[in-house]
Amino acid sequence: AQTVTQSQPEMSVQEAETVTLSCTYDTSESDYYLFWYKQPPSRQMILVIRQEAYKQQNATENRFSVNFQKAAKSFSLKISDSQLGDAAMYFCAYRRDFGNEKLTFGTGTRLTIIP
Amino acid sequence: GAVVSQHPSWVICKSGTSVKIECRSLDFQATTMFWYRQFPKQSLMLMATSNEGSKATYEQGVEKDKFLINHASLTLSTLTVTSAHPEDSSFYICSASHRAQGGSPLHFGNGTRLTVT
């Protein structure tokens, strides 16, 4: 079974600074996708970024980028120029590349932005 | 695009009653929808996978007779919590993908906060 681990229950960062959230996963599959979702206090799940396992290039979306290390099964999220609106729970998620598969989530990291 | 609507956003019910939660894909067809449950300050735990026109697949430990799932059309799945008890109080979220591809991200409803008194 696939598992996703987020070892940082809480993180904080000064506004405008950079922070990195960690995520590791375990799978025997070679084809899969990884995601970072953000859940603000409204509890709406918002997709932040997506990474295809077959791609070596790290995904980037504006201030958000990932460091994907397939061999190490590591998938960290870097947030640059942190903004107050980035404060939220961040969940790392895994999805097998096979039809319409479920998402398996990590335990989450609560990110606080310090003004 | 890819909007998922969930209703109601919150509901309070008495012990022993049943509550139905609806999940609709507004601008795409979803052959598969997923129902998650989230306790305070915890992650999302998959309860069941809802397949259009067939029986839902429940995760281990989830009572299928208590959490009834119906996926009667390509745009609607419902979760009914039967004979609700206070321990069923939680946040329930549905999700769907508009393509049967692993790379397609799941789009989530806004969730339903259920309180059983």
PDB file of C-alpha atoms in Angstrom:
ATOM      1  CA  ALA A   1       0.000   0.000   0.000  1.00  0.00           C
ATOM      2  CA  GLN A   2       1.105   3.513  -0.705  1.00  0.00           C
ATOM      3  CA  THR A   3       1.895   5.795   2.201  1.00  0.00           C
ATOM      4  CA  VAL A   4       2.638   9.499   2.351  1.00  0.00           C
ATOM      5  CA  THR A   5       4.549  11.039   5.243  1.00  0.00           C
ATOM      6  CA  GLN A   6       4.819  14.665   6.231  1.00  0.00           C
ATOM      7  CA  SER A   7       7.215  14.948   9.148  1.00  0.00           C
ATOM      8  CA  GLN A   8       6.555  18.601   9.950  1.00  0.00           C
ATOM      9  CA  PRO A   9       3.224  19.091  11.748  1.00  0.00           C
ATOM     10  CA  GLU A  10       3.806  22.836  11.905  1.00  0.00           C
ATOM     11  CA  MET A  11       6.032  25.344  10.180  1.00  0.00           C
ATOM     12  CA  SER A  12       6.305  29.095  10.336  1.00  0.00           C
ATOM     13  CA  VAL A  13       7.991  31.644   8.111  1.00  0.00           C
ATOM     14  CA  GLN A  14       8.403  35.379   8.027  1.00  0.00           C
ATOM     15  CA  GLU A  15       6.438  37.176   5.380  1.00  0.00           C
ATOM     16  CA  ALA A  16       8.437  37.524   2.124  1.00  0.00           C
ATOM     17  CA  GLU A  17      10.808  34.728   3.138  1.00  0.00           C
ATOM     18  CA  THR A  18      11.095  31.226   1.693  1.00  0.00           C
ATOM     19  CA  VAL A  19       9.929  28.026   3.348  1.00  0.00           C
ATOM     20  CA  THR A  20      10.183  24.371   2.369  1.00  0.00           C
ATOM     21  CA  LEU A  21       7.676  21.728   3.366  1.00  0.00           C
ATOM     22  CA  SER A  22       8.800  18.114   3.356  1.00  0.00           C
ATOM     23  CA  CYS A  23       7.050  15.038   2.041  1.00  0.00           C
ATOM     24  CA  THR A  24       8.170  11.476   1.533  1.00  0.00           C
ATOM     25  CA  TYR A  25       6.204   8.596   0.126  1.00  0.00           C
ATOM     26  CA  ASP A  26       6.435   4.907  -0.319  1.00  0.00           C
ATOM     27  CA  THR A  27       5.293   3.030  -3.395  1.00  0.00           C
ATOM     28  CA  SER A  28       6.283   0.105  -5.532  1.00  0.00           C
ATOM     29  CA  GLU A  29       4.785   1.708  -8.618  1.00  0.00           C
ATOM     30  CA  SER A  30       6.878   3.428 -11.283  1.00  0.00           C
ATOM     31  CA  ASP A  31       4.097   5.528 -12.761  1.00  0.00           C
ATOM     32  CA  TYR A  32       2.311   7.910 -10.446  1.00  0.00           C
ATOM     33  CA  TYR A  33       1.564  11.534  -9.734  1.00  0.00           C
ATOM     34  CA  LEU A  34       2.249  13.707  -6.743  1.00  0.00           C
ATOM     35  CA  PHE A  35       0.312  16.749  -5.624  1.00  0.00           C
ATOM     36  CA  TRP A  36       0.376  19.474  -3.053  1.00  0.00           C
ATOM     37  CA  TYR A  37      -2.987  20.731  -1.862  1.00  0.00           C
ATOM     38  CA  LYS A  38      -3.646  23.733   0.315  1.00  0.00           C
ATOM     39  CA  GLN A  39      -6.498  23.868   2.821  1.00  0.00           C
ATOM     40  CA  PRO A  40      -7.132  27.338   4.259  1.00  0.00           C
ATOM     41  CA  PRO A  41      -9.463  27.912   7.236  1.00  0.00           C
ATOM     42  CA  SER A  42     -12.418  27.737   4.857  1.00  0.00           C
ATOM     43  CA  ARG A  43     -11.455  24.040   4.477  1.00  0.00           C
ATOM     44  CA  GLN A  44     -11.691  24.202   0.705  1.00  0.00           C
ATOM     45  CA  MET A  45      -9.069  21.942  -0.872  1.00  0.00           C
ATOM     46  CA  ILE A  46      -7.038  23.903  -3.411  1.00  0.00           C
ATOM     47  CA  LEU A  47      -4.560  22.328  -5.791  1.00  0.00           C
ATOM     48  CA  VAL A  48      -1.185  24.037  -5.526  1.00  0.00           C
ATOM     49  CA  ILE A  49       1.054  22.024  -7.803  1.00  0.00           C
ATOM     50  CA  ARG A  50       1.337  18.684  -9.570  1.00  0.00           C
ATOM     51  CA  GLN A  51       4.316  16.516 -10.536  1.00  0.00           C
ATOM     52  CA  GLU A  52       4.425  13.612 -12.955  1.00  0.00           C
ATOM     53  CA  ALA A  53       6.776  10.866 -11.764  1.00  0.00           C
ATOM     54  CA  TYR A  54       8.085  10.254 -15.270  1.00  0.00           C
ATOM     55  CA  LYS A  55       9.290  13.834 -15.559  1.00  0.00           C
ATOM     56  CA  GLN A  56      12.685  14.714 -14.166  1.00  0.00           C
ATOM     57  CA  GLN A  57      12.028  18.421 -14.352  1.00  0.00           C
ATOM     58  CA  ASN A  58      10.603  19.877 -11.170  1.00  0.00           C
ATOM     59  CA  ALA A  59       7.199  21.487 -11.470  1.00  0.00           C
ATOM     60  CA  THR A  60       6.828  25.213 -10.862  1.00  0.00           C
ATOM     61  CA  GLU A  61       3.760  27.391 -10.408  1.00  0.00           C
ATOM     62  CA  ASN A  62       4.612  31.034  -9.803  1.00  0.00           C
ATOM     63  CA  ARG A  63       5.988  31.229  -6.229  1.00  0.00           C
ATOM     64  CA  PHE A  64       5.540  27.493  -5.665  1.00  0.00           C
ATOM     65  CA  SER A  65       8.039  24.898  -6.776  1.00  0.00           C
ATOM     66  CA  VAL A  66       8.868  21.334  -5.889  1.00  0.00           C
ATOM     67  CA  ASN A  67      12.019  19.343  -5.406  1.00  0.00           C
ATOM     68  CA  PHE A  68      11.159  15.895  -6.690  1.00  0.00           C
ATOM     69  CA  GLN A  69      13.688  13.176  -5.923  1.00  0.00           C
ATOM     70  CA  LYS A  70      12.240   9.982  -7.327  1.00  0.00           C
ATOM     71  CA  ALA A  71      14.955   7.640  -6.112  1.00  0.00           C
ATOM     72  CA  ALA A  72      14.684   9.020  -2.613  1.00  0.00           C
ATOM     73  CA  LYS A  73      10.885   9.147  -2.867  1.00  0.00           C
ATOM     74  CA  SER A  74      10.910  12.722  -1.709  1.00  0.00           C
ATOM     75  CA  PHE A  75       8.644  15.541  -2.852  1.00  0.00           C
ATOM     76  CA  SER A  76       9.172  18.835  -1.045  1.00  0.00           C
ATOM     77  CA  LEU A  77       7.319  22.093  -1.664  1.00  0.00           C
ATOM     78  CA  LYS A  78       9.117  25.420  -1.683  1.00  0.00           C
ATOM     79  CA  ILE A  79       7.155  28.602  -1.232  1.00  0.00           C
ATOM     80  CA  SER A  80       9.041  31.737  -2.175  1.00  0.00           C
ATOM     81  CA  ASP A  81       8.172  35.278  -1.125  1.00  0.00           C
ATOM     82  CA  SER A  82       5.671  33.976   1.428  1.00  0.00           C
ATOM     83  CA  GLN A  83       2.460  35.926   1.720  1.00  0.00           C
ATOM     84  CA  LEU A  84      -0.137  36.120   4.470  1.00  0.00           C
ATOM     85  CA  GLY A  85      -2.582  34.330   2.218  1.00  0.00           C
ATOM     86  CA  ASP A  86      -0.304  31.315   2.124  1.00  0.00           C
ATOM     87  CA  ALA A  87      -1.228  30.478   5.703  1.00  0.00           C
ATOM     88  CA  ALA A  88      -3.011  27.129   5.586  1.00  0.00           C
ATOM     89  CA  MET A  89      -2.708  23.395   6.019  1.00  0.00           C
ATOM     90  CA  TYR A  90      -0.677  21.852   3.242  1.00  0.00           C
ATOM     91  CA  PHE A  91      -1.222  18.253   2.247  1.00  0.00           C
ATOM     92  CA  CYS A  92       1.060  16.175   0.093  1.00  0.00           C
ATOM     93  CA  ALA A  93      -0.819  13.557  -1.928  1.00  0.00           C
ATOM     94  CA  TYR A  94      -0.052  10.558  -4.108  1.00  0.00           C
ATOM     95  CA  ARG A  95      -2.083   9.146  -6.937  1.00  0.00           C
ATOM     96  CA  ARG A  96      -1.290   6.007  -8.865  1.00  0.00           C
ATOM     97  CA  ASP A  97      -1.366   6.346 -12.633  1.00  0.00           C
ATOM     98  CA  PHE A  98      -4.016   3.756 -13.221  1.00  0.00           C
ATOM     99  CA  GLY A  99      -7.495   4.797 -14.297  1.00  0.00           C
ATOM    100  CA  ASN A 100      -9.439   6.873 -11.852  1.00  0.00           C
ATOM    101  CA  GLU A 101      -7.542   6.304  -8.673  1.00  0.00           C
ATOM    102  CA  LYS A 102      -7.966   7.790  -5.227  1.00  0.00           C
ATOM    103  CA  LEU A 103      -5.656  10.315  -3.654  1.00  0.00           C
ATOM    104  CA  THR A 104      -3.658   9.217  -0.641  1.00  0.00           C
ATOM    105  CA  PHE A 105      -2.844  12.114   1.637  1.00  0.00           C
ATOM    106  CA  GLY A 106      -0.096  12.837   4.113  1.00  0.00           C
ATOM    107  CA  THR A 107      -0.901  14.054   7.607  1.00  0.00           C
ATOM    108  CA  GLY A 108      -0.452  17.693   6.677  1.00  0.00           C
ATOM    109  CA  THR A 109       1.716  20.631   7.675  1.00  0.00           C
ATOM    110  CA  ARG A 110       0.212  23.735   9.197  1.00  0.00           C
ATOM    111  CA  LEU A 111       1.989  26.783   7.808  1.00  0.00           C
ATOM    112  CA  THR A 112       1.915  30.057   9.710  1.00  0.00           C
ATOM    113  CA  ILE A 113       3.061  33.313   8.125  1.00  0.00           C
ATOM    114  CA  ILE A 114       4.580  35.812  10.520  1.00  0.00           C
ATOM    115  CA  PRO A 115       3.942  39.426   9.476  1.00  0.00           C
TER     116      PRO A 115
ATOM    117  CA  GLY B   1     -13.859  24.610 -15.191  1.00  0.00           C
ATOM    118  CA  ALA B   2     -13.985  21.364 -13.200  1.00  0.00           C
ATOM    119  CA  VAL B   3     -16.286  22.563 -10.450  1.00  0.00           C
ATOM    120  CA  VAL B   4     -17.623  20.238  -7.784  1.00  0.00           C
ATOM    121  CA  SER B   5     -20.582  21.398  -5.739  1.00  0.00           C
ATOM    122  CA  GLN B   6     -21.384  19.861  -2.371  1.00  0.00           C
ATOM    123  CA  HIS B   7     -24.564  20.438  -0.400  1.00  0.00           C
ATOM    124  CA  PRO B   8     -25.335  21.192   2.340  1.00  0.00           C
ATOM    125  CA  SER B   9     -22.265  23.017   3.629  1.00  0.00           C
ATOM    126  CA  TRP B  10     -23.313  22.339   7.189  1.00  0.00           C
ATOM    127  CA  VAL B  11     -26.041  20.352   8.891  1.00  0.00           C
ATOM    128  CA  ILE B  12     -27.128  19.653  12.443  1.00  0.00           C
ATOM    129  CA  CYS B  13     -29.205  16.593  13.139  1.00  0.00           C
ATOM    130  CA  LYS B  14     -30.420  14.608  16.111  1.00  0.00           C
ATOM    131  CA  SER B  15     -29.137  11.196  17.042  1.00  0.00           C
ATOM    132  CA  GLY B  16     -30.930   8.431  15.241  1.00  0.00           C
ATOM    133  CA  THR B  17     -31.873  10.442  12.184  1.00  0.00           C
ATOM    134  CA  SER B  18     -30.402  10.188   8.696  1.00  0.00           C
ATOM    135  CA  VAL B  19     -28.631  12.871   6.731  1.00  0.00           C
ATOM    136  CA  LYS B  20     -28.014  13.008   2.994  1.00  0.00           C
ATOM    137  CA  ILE B  21     -25.087  14.878   1.459  1.00  0.00           C
ATOM    138  CA  GLU B  22     -24.993  15.596  -2.268  1.00  0.00           C
ATOM    139  CA  CYS B  23     -21.967  15.954  -4.481  1.00  0.00           C
ATOM    140  CA  ARG B  24     -22.360  17.241  -8.014  1.00  0.00           C
ATOM    141  CA  SER B  25     -19.906  17.759 -10.830  1.00  0.00           C
ATOM    142  CA  LEU B  26     -21.217  20.921 -12.473  1.00  0.00           C
ATOM    143  CA  ASP B  27     -19.322  21.106 -15.745  1.00  0.00           C
ATOM    144  CA  PHE B  28     -18.014  17.631 -16.337  1.00  0.00           C
ATOM    145  CA  GLN B  29     -19.032  14.020 -16.082  1.00  0.00           C
ATOM    146  CA  ALA B  30     -17.564  12.037 -13.252  1.00  0.00           C
ATOM    147  CA  THR B  31     -17.731   8.272 -13.520  1.00  0.00           C
ATOM    148  CA  THR B  32     -15.960   8.075 -10.203  1.00  0.00           C
ATOM    149  CA  MET B  33     -16.298  10.211  -7.114  1.00  0.00           C
ATOM    150  CA  PHE B  34     -14.534   9.873  -3.800  1.00  0.00           C
ATOM    151  CA  TRP B  35     -15.832  10.516  -0.304  1.00  0.00           C
ATOM    152  CA  TYR B  36     -13.413  11.617   2.380  1.00  0.00           C
ATOM    153  CA  ARG B  37     -13.830  12.293   6.058  1.00  0.00           C
ATOM    154  CA  GLN B  38     -11.728  14.753   8.002  1.00  0.00           C
ATOM    155  CA  PHE B  39     -11.558  15.063  11.770  1.00  0.00           C
ATOM    156  CA  PRO B  40     -10.362  18.344  13.304  1.00  0.00           C
ATOM    157  CA  LYS B  41      -6.698  19.003  12.700  1.00  0.00           C
ATOM    158  CA  GLN B  42      -6.292  15.727  10.873  1.00  0.00           C
ATOM    159  CA  SER B  43      -5.845  14.637   7.301  1.00  0.00           C
ATOM    160  CA  LEU B  44      -8.427  13.432   4.820  1.00  0.00           C
ATOM    161  CA  MET B  45      -9.270   9.777   5.115  1.00  0.00           C
ATOM    162  CA  LEU B  46     -10.899   8.024   2.200  1.00  0.00           C
ATOM    163  CA  MET B  47     -14.208   6.442   3.115  1.00  0.00           C
ATOM    164  CA  ALA B  48     -15.342   5.060  -0.201  1.00  0.00           C
ATOM    165  CA  THR B  49     -15.062   5.230  -3.942  1.00  0.00           C
ATOM    166  CA  SER B  50     -18.339   5.865  -5.710  1.00  0.00           C
ATOM    167  CA  ASN B  51     -18.775   4.461  -9.199  1.00  0.00           C
ATOM    168  CA  GLU B  52     -21.616   5.495 -11.470  1.00  0.00           C
ATOM    169  CA  GLY B  53     -24.079   2.697 -11.980  1.00  0.00           C
ATOM    170  CA  SER B  54     -22.449   0.250  -9.605  1.00  0.00           C
ATOM    171  CA  LYS B  55     -21.894  -0.357  -5.926  1.00  0.00           C
ATOM    172  CA  ALA B  56     -19.461   1.786  -4.032  1.00  0.00           C
ATOM    173  CA  THR B  57     -16.170   0.396  -2.825  1.00  0.00           C
ATOM    174  CA  TYR B  58     -15.650   1.022   0.877  1.00  0.00           C
ATOM    175  CA  GLU B  59     -12.349   1.324   2.689  1.00  0.00           C
ATOM    176  CA  GLN B  60     -11.569  -1.062   5.463  1.00  0.00           C
ATOM    177  CA  GLY B  61     -13.322  -0.139   8.673  1.00  0.00           C
ATOM    178  CA  VAL B  62     -16.049   1.935   7.038  1.00  0.00           C
ATOM    179  CA  GLU B  63     -19.535   0.568   7.652  1.00  0.00           C
ATOM    180  CA  LYS B  64     -21.298   0.372   4.314  1.00  0.00           C
ATOM    181  CA  ASP B  65     -24.708   0.015   5.933  1.00  0.00           C
ATOM    182  CA  LYS B  66     -24.162   3.191   7.894  1.00  0.00           C
ATOM    183  CA  PHE B  67     -22.678   5.287   5.133  1.00  0.00           C
ATOM    184  CA  LEU B  68     -24.849   4.656   2.097  1.00  0.00           C
ATOM    185  CA  ILE B  69     -23.457   5.866  -1.183  1.00  0.00           C
ATOM    186  CA  ASN B  70     -25.440   6.208  -4.372  1.00  0.00           C
ATOM    187  CA  HIS B  71     -24.007   7.311  -7.702  1.00  0.00           C
ATOM    188  CA  ALA B  72     -27.037   7.290  -9.942  1.00  0.00           C
ATOM    189  CA  SER B  73     -25.767   9.611 -12.645  1.00  0.00           C
ATOM    190  CA  LEU B  74     -22.521  10.874 -14.113  1.00  0.00           C
ATOM    191  CA  THR B  75     -22.872  14.135 -12.235  1.00  0.00           C
ATOM    192  CA  LEU B  76     -24.313  13.198  -8.859  1.00  0.00           C
ATOM    193  CA  SER B  77     -23.202  11.085  -5.940  1.00  0.00           C
ATOM    194  CA  THR B  78     -24.879  11.077  -2.548  1.00  0.00           C
ATOM    195  CA  LEU B  79     -23.685  10.015   0.885  1.00  0.00           C
ATOM    196  CA  THR B  80     -26.349   9.185   3.443  1.00  0.00           C
ATOM    197  CA  VAL B  81     -25.356   8.864   7.058  1.00  0.00           C
ATOM    198  CA  THR B  82     -27.969   6.572   8.547  1.00  0.00           C
ATOM    199  CA  SER B  83     -28.950   6.460  12.211  1.00  0.00           C
ATOM    200  CA  ALA B  84     -26.457   9.177  12.969  1.00  0.00           C
ATOM    201  CA  HIS B  85     -24.641   9.267  16.301  1.00  0.00           C
ATOM    202  CA  PRO B  86     -22.501  11.999  17.853  1.00  0.00           C
ATOM    203  CA  GLU B  87     -19.342  10.142  16.859  1.00  0.00           C
ATOM    204  CA  ASP B  88     -20.371  10.612  13.219  1.00  0.00           C
ATOM    205  CA  SER B  89     -19.905  14.347  13.648  1.00  0.00           C
ATOM    206  CA  SER B  90     -17.157  15.297  11.248  1.00  0.00           C
ATOM    207  CA  PHE B  91     -16.275  17.121   8.057  1.00  0.00           C
ATOM    208  CA  TYR B  92     -17.166  15.189   4.903  1.00  0.00           C
ATOM    209  CA  ILE B  93     -15.648  16.103   1.533  1.00  0.00           C
ATOM    210  CA  CYS B  94     -16.350  14.705  -1.885  1.00  0.00           C
ATOM    211  CA  SER B  95     -14.078  14.873  -4.893  1.00  0.00           C
ATOM    212  CA  ALA B  96     -14.041  13.928  -8.541  1.00  0.00           C
ATOM    213  CA  SER B  97     -11.856  13.976 -11.589  1.00  0.00           C
ATOM    214  CA  HIS B  98     -13.103  14.859 -15.033  1.00  0.00           C
ATOM    215  CA  ARG B  99     -10.818  12.353 -16.680  1.00  0.00           C
ATOM    216  CA  ALA B 100      -9.984   8.805 -15.812  1.00  0.00           C
ATOM    217  CA  GLN B 101      -6.299   9.558 -15.709  1.00  0.00           C
ATOM    218  CA  GLY B 102      -4.012   9.425 -12.743  1.00  0.00           C
ATOM    219  CA  GLY B 103      -2.555  12.785 -13.632  1.00  0.00           C
ATOM    220  CA  SER B 104      -5.843  14.544 -13.508  1.00  0.00           C
ATOM    221  CA  PRO B 105      -6.094  16.286 -10.167  1.00  0.00           C
ATOM    222  CA  LEU B 106      -9.101  15.640  -8.033  1.00  0.00           C
ATOM    223  CA  HIS B 107     -11.411  18.594  -7.624  1.00  0.00           C
ATOM    224  CA  PHE B 108     -13.071  18.941  -4.294  1.00  0.00           C
ATOM    225  CA  GLY B 109     -16.427  20.113  -3.058  1.00  0.00           C
ATOM    226  CA  ASN B 110     -16.487  22.667  -0.283  1.00  0.00           C
ATOM    227  CA  GLY B 111     -17.277  20.005   2.279  1.00  0.00           C
ATOM    228  CA  THR B 112     -20.114  19.391   4.707  1.00  0.00           C
ATOM    229  CA  ARG B 113     -19.784  19.908   8.414  1.00  0.00           C
ATOM    230  CA  LEU B 114     -22.047  17.418  10.157  1.00  0.00           C
ATOM    231  CA  THR B 115     -22.956  17.843  13.800  1.00  0.00           C
ATOM    232  CA  VAL B 116     -25.006  15.158  15.495  1.00  0.00           C
ATOM    233  CA  THR B 117     -26.610  16.156  18.776  1.00  0.00           C
TER     234      THR B 117
END
